[in-house]
Coordinates of C-alpha atoms in Angstrom, one line a residue:
Chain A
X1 CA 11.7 74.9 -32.8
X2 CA 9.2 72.5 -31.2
X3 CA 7.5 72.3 -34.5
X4 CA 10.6 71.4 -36.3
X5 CA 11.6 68.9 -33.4
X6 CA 8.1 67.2 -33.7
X7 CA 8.6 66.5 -37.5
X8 CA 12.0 65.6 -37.1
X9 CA 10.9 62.7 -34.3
X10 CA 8.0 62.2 -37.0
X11 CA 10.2 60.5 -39.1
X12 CA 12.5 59.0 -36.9
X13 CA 11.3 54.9 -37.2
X14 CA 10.1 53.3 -34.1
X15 CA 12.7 50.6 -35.2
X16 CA 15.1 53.3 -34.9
X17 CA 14.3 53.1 -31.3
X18 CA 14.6 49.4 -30.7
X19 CA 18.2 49.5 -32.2
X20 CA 19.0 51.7 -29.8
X21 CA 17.4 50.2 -27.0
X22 CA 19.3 46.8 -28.0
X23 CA 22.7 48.8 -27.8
X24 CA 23.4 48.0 -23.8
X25 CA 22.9 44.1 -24.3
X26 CA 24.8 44.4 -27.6
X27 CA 27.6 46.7 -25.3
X28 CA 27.0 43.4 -22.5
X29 CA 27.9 40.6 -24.8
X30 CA 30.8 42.6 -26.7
X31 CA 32.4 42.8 -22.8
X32 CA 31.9 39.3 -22.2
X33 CA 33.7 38.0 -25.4
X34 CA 36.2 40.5 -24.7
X35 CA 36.7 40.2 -20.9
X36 CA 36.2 43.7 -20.5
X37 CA 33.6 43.3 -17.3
X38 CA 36.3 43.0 -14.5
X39 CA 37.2 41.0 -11.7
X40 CA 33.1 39.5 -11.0
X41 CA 31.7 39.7 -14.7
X42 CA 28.4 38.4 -13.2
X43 CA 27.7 41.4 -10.4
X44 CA 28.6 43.8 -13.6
X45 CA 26.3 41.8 -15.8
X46 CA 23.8 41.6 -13.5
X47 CA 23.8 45.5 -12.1
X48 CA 24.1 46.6 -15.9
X49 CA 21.0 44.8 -16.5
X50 CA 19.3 46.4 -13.8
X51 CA 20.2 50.0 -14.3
X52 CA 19.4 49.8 -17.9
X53 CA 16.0 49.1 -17.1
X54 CA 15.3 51.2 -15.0
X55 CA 16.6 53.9 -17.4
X56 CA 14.1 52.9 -19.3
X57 CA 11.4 52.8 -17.1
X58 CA 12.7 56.6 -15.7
X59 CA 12.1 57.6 -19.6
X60 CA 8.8 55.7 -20.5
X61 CA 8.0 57.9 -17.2
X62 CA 8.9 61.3 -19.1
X63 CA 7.3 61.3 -22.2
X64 CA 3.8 62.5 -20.6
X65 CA 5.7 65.2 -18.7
X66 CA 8.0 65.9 -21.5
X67 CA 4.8 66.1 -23.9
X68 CA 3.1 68.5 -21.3
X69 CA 5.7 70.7 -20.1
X70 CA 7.4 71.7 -23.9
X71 CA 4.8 69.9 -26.6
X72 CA 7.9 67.7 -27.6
X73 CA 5.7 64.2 -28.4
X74 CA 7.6 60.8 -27.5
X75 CA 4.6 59.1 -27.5
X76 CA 5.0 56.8 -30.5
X77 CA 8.0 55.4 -28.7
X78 CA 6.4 54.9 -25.2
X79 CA 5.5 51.3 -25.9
X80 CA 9.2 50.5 -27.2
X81 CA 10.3 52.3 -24.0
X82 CA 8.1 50.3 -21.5
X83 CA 8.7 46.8 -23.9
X84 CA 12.8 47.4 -23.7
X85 CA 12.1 48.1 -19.8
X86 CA 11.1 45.4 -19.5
X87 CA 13.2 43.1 -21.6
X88 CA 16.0 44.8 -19.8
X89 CA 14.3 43.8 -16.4
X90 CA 13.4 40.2 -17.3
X91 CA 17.1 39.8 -18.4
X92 CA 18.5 41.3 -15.0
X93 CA 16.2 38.9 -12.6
X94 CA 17.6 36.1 -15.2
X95 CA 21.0 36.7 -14.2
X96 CA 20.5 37.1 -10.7
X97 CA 18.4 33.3 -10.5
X98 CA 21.0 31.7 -13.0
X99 CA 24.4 33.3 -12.5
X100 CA 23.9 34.7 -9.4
X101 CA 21.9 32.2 -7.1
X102 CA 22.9 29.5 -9.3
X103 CA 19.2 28.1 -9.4
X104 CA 19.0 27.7 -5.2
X105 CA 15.2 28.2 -5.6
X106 CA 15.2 27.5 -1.8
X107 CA 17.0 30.5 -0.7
X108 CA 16.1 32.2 -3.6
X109 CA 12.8 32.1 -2.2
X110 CA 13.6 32.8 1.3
X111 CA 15.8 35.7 0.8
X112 CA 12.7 37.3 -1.1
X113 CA 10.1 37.0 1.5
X114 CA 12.7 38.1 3.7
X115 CA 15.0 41.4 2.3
X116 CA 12.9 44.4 1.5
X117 CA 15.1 44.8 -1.2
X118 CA 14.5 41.8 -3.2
X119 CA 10.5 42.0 -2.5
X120 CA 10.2 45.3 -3.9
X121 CA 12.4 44.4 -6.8
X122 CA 10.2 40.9 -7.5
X123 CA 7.0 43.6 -6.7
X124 CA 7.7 45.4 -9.3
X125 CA 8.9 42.9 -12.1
X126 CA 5.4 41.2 -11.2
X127 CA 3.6 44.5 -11.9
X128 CA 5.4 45.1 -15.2
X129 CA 4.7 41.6 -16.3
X130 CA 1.2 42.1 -16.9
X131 CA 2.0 45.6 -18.7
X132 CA 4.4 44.1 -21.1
X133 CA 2.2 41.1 -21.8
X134 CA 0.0 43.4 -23.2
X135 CA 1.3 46.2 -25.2
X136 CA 0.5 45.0 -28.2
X137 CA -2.8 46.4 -30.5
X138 CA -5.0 42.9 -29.8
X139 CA -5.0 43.7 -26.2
X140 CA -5.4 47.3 -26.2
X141 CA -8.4 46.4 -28.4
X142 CA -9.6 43.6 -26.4
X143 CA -9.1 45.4 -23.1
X144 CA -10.9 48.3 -24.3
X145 CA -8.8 51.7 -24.0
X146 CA -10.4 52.8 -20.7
X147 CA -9.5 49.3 -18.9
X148 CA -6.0 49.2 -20.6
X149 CA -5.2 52.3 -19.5
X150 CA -5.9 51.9 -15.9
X151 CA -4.0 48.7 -15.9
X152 CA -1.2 50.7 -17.1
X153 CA -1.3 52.7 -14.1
X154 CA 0.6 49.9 -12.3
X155 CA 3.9 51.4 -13.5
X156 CA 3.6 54.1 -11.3
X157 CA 3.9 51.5 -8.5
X158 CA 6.1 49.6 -10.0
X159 CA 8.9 52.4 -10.8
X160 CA 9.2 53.8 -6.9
X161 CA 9.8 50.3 -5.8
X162 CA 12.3 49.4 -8.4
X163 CA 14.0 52.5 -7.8
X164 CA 13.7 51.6 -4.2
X165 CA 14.8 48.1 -4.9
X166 CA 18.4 49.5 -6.2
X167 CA 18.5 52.5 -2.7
X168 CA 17.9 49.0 -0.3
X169 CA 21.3 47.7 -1.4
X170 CA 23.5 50.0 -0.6
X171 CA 26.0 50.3 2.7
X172 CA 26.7 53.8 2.8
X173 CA 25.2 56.9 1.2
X174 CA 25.6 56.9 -2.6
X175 CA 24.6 59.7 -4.8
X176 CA 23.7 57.9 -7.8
X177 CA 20.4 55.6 -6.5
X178 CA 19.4 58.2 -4.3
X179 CA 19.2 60.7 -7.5
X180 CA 17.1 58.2 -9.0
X181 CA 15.0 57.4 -6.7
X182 CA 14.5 61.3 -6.4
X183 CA 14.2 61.3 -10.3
X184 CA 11.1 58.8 -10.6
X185 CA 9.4 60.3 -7.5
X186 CA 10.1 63.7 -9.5
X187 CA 8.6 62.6 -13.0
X188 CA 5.4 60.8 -11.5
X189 CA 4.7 64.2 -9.4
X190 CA 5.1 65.9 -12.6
X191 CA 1.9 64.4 -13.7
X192 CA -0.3 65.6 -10.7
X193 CA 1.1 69.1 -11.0
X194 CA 0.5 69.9 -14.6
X195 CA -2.3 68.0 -15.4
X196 CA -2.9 70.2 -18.6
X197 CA -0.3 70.9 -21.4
X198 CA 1.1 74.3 -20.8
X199 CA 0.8 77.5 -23.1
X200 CA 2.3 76.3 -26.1
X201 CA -0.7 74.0 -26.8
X202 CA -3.1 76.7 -26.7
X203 CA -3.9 78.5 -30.3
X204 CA -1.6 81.6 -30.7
X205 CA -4.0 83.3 -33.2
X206 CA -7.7 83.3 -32.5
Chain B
X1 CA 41.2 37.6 -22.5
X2 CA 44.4 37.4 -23.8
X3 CA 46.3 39.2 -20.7
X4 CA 48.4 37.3 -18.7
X5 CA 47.3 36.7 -14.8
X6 CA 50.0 35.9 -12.5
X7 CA 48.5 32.3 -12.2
X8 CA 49.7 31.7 -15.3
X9 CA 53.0 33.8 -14.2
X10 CA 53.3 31.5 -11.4
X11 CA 51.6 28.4 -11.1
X12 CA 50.6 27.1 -8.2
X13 CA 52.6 24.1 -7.2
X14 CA 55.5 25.9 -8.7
X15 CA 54.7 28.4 -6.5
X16 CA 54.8 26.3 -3.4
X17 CA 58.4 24.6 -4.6
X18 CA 60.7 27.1 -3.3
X19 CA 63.3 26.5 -5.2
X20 CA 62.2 26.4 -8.8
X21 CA 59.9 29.2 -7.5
X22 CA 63.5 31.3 -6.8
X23 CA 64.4 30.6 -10.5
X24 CA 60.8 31.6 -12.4
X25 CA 60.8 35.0 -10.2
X26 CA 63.0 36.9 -12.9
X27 CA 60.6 36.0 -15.5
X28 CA 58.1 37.3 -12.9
X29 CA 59.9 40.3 -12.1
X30 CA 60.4 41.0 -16.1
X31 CA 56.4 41.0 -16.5
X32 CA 55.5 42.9 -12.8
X33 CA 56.0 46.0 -14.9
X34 CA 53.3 44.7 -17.6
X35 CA 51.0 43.5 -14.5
X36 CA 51.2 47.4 -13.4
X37 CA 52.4 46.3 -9.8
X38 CA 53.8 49.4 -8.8
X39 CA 57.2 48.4 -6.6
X40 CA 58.7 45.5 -8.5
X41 CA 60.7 43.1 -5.9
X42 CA 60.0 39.9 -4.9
X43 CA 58.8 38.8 -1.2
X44 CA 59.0 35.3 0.1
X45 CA 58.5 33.4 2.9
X46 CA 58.4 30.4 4.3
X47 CA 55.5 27.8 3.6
X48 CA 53.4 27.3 6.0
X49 CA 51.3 24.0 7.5
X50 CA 48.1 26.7 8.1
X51 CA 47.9 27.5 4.3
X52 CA 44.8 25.9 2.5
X53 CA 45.4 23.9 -1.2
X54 CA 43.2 25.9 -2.6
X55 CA 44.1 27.3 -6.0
X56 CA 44.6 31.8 -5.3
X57 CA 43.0 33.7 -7.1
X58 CA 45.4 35.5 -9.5
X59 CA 47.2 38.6 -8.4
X60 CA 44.7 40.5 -11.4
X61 CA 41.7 39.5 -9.3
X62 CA 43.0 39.8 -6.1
X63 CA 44.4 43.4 -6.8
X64 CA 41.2 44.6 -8.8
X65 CA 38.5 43.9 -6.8
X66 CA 38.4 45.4 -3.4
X67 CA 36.8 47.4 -0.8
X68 CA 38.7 49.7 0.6
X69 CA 36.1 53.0 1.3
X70 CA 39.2 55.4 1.8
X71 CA 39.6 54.9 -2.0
X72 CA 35.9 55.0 -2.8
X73 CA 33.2 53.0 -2.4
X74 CA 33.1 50.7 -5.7
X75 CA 35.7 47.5 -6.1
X76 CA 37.6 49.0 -8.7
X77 CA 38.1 52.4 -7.0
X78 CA 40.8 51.6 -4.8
X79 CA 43.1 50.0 -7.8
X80 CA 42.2 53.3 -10.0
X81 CA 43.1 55.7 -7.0
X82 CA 45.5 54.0 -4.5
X83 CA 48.5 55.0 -6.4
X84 CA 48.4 58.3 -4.4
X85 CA 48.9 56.9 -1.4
X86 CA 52.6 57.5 0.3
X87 CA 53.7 54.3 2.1
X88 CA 57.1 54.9 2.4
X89 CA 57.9 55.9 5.8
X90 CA 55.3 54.7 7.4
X91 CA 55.1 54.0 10.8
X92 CA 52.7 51.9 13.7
X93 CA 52.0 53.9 16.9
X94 CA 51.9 50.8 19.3
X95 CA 50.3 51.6 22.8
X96 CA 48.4 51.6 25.4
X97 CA 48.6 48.6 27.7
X98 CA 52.2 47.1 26.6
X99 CA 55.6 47.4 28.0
X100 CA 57.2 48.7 25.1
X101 CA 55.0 51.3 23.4
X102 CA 56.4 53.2 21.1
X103 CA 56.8 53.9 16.6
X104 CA 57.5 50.8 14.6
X105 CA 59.0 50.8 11.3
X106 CA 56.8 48.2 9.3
X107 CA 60.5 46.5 9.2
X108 CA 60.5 46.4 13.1
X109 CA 57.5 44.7 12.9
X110 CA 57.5 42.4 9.8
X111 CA 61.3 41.1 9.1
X112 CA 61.8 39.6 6.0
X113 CA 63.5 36.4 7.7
X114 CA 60.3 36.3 9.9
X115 CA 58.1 36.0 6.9
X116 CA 55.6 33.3 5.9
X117 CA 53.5 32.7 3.4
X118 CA 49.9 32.2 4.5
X119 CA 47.4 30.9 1.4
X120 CA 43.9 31.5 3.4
X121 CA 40.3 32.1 2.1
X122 CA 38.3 35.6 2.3
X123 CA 34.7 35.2 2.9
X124 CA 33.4 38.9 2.3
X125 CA 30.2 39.8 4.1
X126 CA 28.9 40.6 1.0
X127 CA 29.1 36.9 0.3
X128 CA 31.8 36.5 -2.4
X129 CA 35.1 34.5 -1.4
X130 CA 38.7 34.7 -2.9
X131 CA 41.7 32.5 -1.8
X132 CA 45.0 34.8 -1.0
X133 CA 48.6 33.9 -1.0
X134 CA 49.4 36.4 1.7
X135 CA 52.5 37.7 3.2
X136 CA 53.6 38.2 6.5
X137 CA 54.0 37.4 10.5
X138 CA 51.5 36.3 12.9
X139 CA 50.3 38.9 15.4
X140 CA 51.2 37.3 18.4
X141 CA 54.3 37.4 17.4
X142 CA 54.3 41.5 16.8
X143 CA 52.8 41.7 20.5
X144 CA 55.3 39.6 22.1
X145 CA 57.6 41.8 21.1
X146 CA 56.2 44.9 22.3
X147 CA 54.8 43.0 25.8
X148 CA 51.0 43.1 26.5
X149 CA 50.5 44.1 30.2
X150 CA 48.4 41.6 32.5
X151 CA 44.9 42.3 32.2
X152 CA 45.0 43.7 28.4
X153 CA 42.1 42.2 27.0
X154 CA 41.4 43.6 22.9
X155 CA 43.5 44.8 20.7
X156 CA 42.3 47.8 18.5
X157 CA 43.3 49.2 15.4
X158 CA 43.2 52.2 13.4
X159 CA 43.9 53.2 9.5
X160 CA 45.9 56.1 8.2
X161 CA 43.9 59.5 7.8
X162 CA 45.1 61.4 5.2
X163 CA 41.9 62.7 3.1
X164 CA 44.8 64.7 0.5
X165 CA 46.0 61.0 -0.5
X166 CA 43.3 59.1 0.4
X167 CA 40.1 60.5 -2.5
X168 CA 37.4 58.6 -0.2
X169 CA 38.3 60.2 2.9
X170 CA 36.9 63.2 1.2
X171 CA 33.3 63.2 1.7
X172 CA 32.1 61.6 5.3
X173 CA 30.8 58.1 4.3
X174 CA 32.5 56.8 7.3
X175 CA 33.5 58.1 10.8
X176 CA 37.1 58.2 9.4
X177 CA 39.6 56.6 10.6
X178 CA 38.4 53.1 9.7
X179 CA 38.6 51.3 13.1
X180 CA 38.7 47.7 14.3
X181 CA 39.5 45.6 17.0
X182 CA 39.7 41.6 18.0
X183 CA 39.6 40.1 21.7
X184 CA 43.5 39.3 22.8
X185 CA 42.9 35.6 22.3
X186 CA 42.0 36.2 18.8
X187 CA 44.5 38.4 18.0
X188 CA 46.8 35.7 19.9
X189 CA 45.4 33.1 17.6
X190 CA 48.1 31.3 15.0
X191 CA 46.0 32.1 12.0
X192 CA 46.2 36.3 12.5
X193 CA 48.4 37.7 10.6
X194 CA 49.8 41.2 10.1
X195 CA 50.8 41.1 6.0
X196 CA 53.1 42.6 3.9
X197 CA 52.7 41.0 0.4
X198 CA 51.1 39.6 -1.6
X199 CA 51.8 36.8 -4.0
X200 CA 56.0 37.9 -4.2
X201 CA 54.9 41.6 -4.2
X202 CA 55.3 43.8 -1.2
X203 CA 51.8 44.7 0.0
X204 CA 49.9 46.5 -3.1
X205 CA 48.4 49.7 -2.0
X206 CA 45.2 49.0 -2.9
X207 CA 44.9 45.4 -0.6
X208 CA 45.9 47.6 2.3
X209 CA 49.9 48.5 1.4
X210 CA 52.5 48.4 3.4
X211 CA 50.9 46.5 6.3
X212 CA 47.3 45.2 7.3
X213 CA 45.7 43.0 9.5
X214 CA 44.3 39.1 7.8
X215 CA 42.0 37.2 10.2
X216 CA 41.1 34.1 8.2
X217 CA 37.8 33.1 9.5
X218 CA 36.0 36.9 10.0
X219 CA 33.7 38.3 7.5
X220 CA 37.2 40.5 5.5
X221 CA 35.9 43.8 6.8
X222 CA 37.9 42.8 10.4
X223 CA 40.6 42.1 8.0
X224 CA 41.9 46.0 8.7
X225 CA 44.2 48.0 5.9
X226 CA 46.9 50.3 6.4
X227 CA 47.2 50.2 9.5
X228 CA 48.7 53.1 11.6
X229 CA 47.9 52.4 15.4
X230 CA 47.5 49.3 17.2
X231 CA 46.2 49.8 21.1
X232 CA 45.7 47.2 23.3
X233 CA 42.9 47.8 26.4
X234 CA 40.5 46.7 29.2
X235 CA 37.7 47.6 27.1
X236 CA 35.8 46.4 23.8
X237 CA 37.3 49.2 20.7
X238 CA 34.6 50.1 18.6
X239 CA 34.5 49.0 14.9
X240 CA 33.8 51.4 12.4
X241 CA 31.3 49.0 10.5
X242 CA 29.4 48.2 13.6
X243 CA 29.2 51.9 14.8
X244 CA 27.6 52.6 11.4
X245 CA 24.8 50.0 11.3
X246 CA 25.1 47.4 14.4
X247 CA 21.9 45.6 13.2
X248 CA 23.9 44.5 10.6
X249 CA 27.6 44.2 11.8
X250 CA 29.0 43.4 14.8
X251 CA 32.1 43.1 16.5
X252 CA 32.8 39.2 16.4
X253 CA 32.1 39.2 12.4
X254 CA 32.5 35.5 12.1
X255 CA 31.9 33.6 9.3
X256 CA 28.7 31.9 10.1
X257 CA 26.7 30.7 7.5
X258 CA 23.3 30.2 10.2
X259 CA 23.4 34.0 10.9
X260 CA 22.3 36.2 8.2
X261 CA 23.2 39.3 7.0
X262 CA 19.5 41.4 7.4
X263 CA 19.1 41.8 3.8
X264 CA 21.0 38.8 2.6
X265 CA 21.6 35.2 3.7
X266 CA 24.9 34.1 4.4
X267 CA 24.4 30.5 3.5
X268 CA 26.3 30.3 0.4
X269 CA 28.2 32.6 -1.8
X270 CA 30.3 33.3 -5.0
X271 CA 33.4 32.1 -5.4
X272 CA 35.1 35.1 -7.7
X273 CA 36.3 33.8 -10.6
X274 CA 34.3 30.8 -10.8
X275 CA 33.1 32.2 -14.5
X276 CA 29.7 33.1 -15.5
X277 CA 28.0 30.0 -14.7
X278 CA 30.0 29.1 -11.3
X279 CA 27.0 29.1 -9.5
X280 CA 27.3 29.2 -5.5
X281 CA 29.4 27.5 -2.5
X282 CA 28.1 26.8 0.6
X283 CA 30.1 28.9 3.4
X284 CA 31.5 27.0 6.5
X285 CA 31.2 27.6 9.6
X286 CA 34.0 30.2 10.5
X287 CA 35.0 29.9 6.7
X288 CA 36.4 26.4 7.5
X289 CA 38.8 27.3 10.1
X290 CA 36.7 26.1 12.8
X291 CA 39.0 23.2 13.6
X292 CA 41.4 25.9 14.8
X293 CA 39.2 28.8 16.4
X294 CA 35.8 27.6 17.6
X295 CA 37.4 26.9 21.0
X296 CA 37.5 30.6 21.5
X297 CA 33.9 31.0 21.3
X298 CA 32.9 27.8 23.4
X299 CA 29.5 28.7 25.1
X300 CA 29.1 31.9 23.2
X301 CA 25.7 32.6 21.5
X302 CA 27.0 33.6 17.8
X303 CA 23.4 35.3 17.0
X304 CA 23.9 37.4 20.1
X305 CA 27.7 38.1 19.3
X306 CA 27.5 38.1 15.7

């Protein structure tokens, strides 16, 4: 089962993954040149963006775990993961300076320094910055592995405050960015509890 | 894209000529049914000098987007689940300090030759703003009628409970009923209104059907819906929004763009349906309506009493 699952995902082209990952934005501009994004297309636009990314992020966060816990290997699509995360997040803090602010860099910049919410969102686009930058092969090879790996590491700052970022804006109780702020917190504990793959990795036959 | 809004139903300055306003209505009527307004039947009433030229939003916009937490929390929840709402009876326990207390038919209350039509801006405290063609009658008319004692001094208000109609009601995201009150003078003011319509519709259920509270220059969650009690007292009422987080909302709630929200400035805000691009407005000081309510808070300290 996991063996067959493994090959299957062998085959399956990274580009495969892209495509999908470019479904949501394709889904955003279908709505936009159909009007189908409601009374305040650019709160819908905007919040889309956001929860798309952070979808992303959430699953970039599960492959390790995944891999650990039941052998099933994402890990050729990690980097398209993290990459569309991010894409995904660059487009969402677009919106919200052009559409939403309407470019008032003033109290753009004021209302960052001064809601939690909008400093741990901008925390944790900053901290992904430097992570997209470089996945690509050059700088894993310039970086050495050791030194781009613990750079890396910065996502598992970045995704609690991103999911935090979404929890800050909300008036009353609401199930859904509590569960993912519950989810995130969940998949990076994941990696201190098993910190080796489980029994299926070990050799069945000696 | 394609669907037709009731701007395009009724334009504007038709819609303020009374007359030729009289003669589009059947064609109105003919498309409410298309529009999905759910009691077809046209309102009117008389123009009035306190309405703003601003173009309304249309009746699509207005009706789509809105937060009314008995219906859930999102904007589109209350126009998906509304409909269950009964509205017909529906009566207003009026009490407390007033010579004729009593159950009021929203007839009593709102008669159709008392009408007027009141064009006035929302200013959300989420910072978004519409402009609404209400309907309805000024509040201090309504208390006139049922005679506030001497030494009343707020007016507090209270929304139906009725968690079998009312999906929102169903989990504890408020301390249900909604609740809301304004000091005498400001329920006195010219510019309250209690409203029932909406455009030429009788109040949609969803905007706070069949009667609700509209005080121009507050933040729109003062703007109470469905009302079912109205009590005047001695003493402050409490306000469900301020009971939940008073750091953040308090009883005055008035527009005031140099007193921020905690986590967001008030200085500006979206104008809905300004399109994609519309960028941002800068809010006025009691949402422009200054001219006829600052009086009332003449040596007040609006940070304090925000």
């Amino acid at each position: 089962m996991r063996r067959s699952l493994n090959d299957a995902l062998r085959r399956l082209p990274v580009w495969a993954v892209w495509l999908g990952g470019a479904l949501p934005f394709a889904l955003i501009l279908w709505d936009i040149f159909t009007g189908g994004l409601g009374v305040d297309p650019v709160a819908e636009i905007e919040h889309r963006l956001g929860r798309t990314a952070l979808y992303f992020l959430a699953a970039g966060l599960a492959v390790t775990p995944l891999l650990r816990l039941t052998g099933i290997t994402l890990m050729r699509f990690r980097r398209a993961l993290g990459v569309l995360c991010f894409a995904y997040a660059a487009l969402h803090v677009l919106t919200w300076v052009v559409m939403d602010m309407g470019l008032l860099w003033g109290q753009m910049g004021r209302d960052i320094l001064k809601r939690p919410y909008l400093l741990f969102g901008m925390g944790a686009f900053l901290l992904l910055l430097p992570l997209a930058v470089t996945s690509n092969n050059l700088s894993l090879r310039r970086m050495g592995g050791a030194g781009w790996r613990r750079m890396h590491k910065l996502v598992y700052v970045a995704a609690p405050l991103a999911a935090l970022h979404w929890l800050w804006t909300i008036r009353v109780n609401e199930i859904t960015p509590i569960f993912w702020v519950v989810a995130i917190l969940a998949l990076l504990a994941l990696r201190l509890v098993i910190r080796r793959p489980l029994a299926w990795a070990r050799p069945k036959r000696a | 894209m394609m669907k037709l809004n009731w701007s395009d139903v009724t334009p504007h300055r038709m819609f303020l000529d009374r007359r030729k306003f009289m003669a589009t209505s059947v064609a109105g009527l003919a498309l409410a049914g298309r529009a999905g307004a759910q009691s077809p039947g046209t309102m009117t009433g008389a123009p009035s000098p306190l309405s703003t030229d601003q173009t309304p939003n249309t009746f699509e916009e207005i009706t789509n987007y809105n937060n009314f937490y008995e219906f859930g929390t999102g904007k589109e929840d209350p126009a998906r689940n509304a409909h269950t709402l009964t509205t017909d009876p529906w009566s207003v326990e009026i009490g407390g300090m007033v010579e004729r207390p009593g159950s009021y038919g929203v007839e009593d209350l709102a008669p159709d030759n008392a009408l007027e039509e009141r064009i006035y801006r929302l200013r959300c405290v989420e910072a978004w703003s519409m402009v609404i063609p209400w309907i309805g009658v000024p509040l201090a008319g309504v208390l006139a009628k049922v005679g506030v004692q001497p030494g009343a001094q707020y007016v507090e208000f209270e929304t139906l409970v009725r968690p079998e109609e009312m999906v929102g009601q169903q989990r504890a995201i408020l301390d249900w009923p909604y609740r809301e009150g304004l000091r005498l003078d400001e329920a006195m003011n010219p510019l309250t209104i209690l409203a029932t319509g909406l455009y030429d519709q009788p109040m949609p259920n969803q905007n706070g059907a069949p009667i609700r509270l509209v005080v121009p220059w507050k933040y729109g969650f003062k703007s109470i819906k469905s009302i079912v009690r109205i009590t005047l007292t001695e003493r402050q009422p409490v306000n469900t929004w301020k009971q939940l987080q008073a750091s953040e909302y308090g009883f005055y709630a008035n527009v005031n763009p140099q007193v921020d929200h905690p986590r967001w400035s008030q200085a500006t805000h979206r104008v809905i349906g300004a399109g994609l691009f519309g960028g941002r407005e800068e809010t006025q000081m009691f949402n422009g309506y200054g001219e006829q309510v600052a009086s009332m808070y003449a040596g007040m300290d609006l940070s304090v009493d925000y």
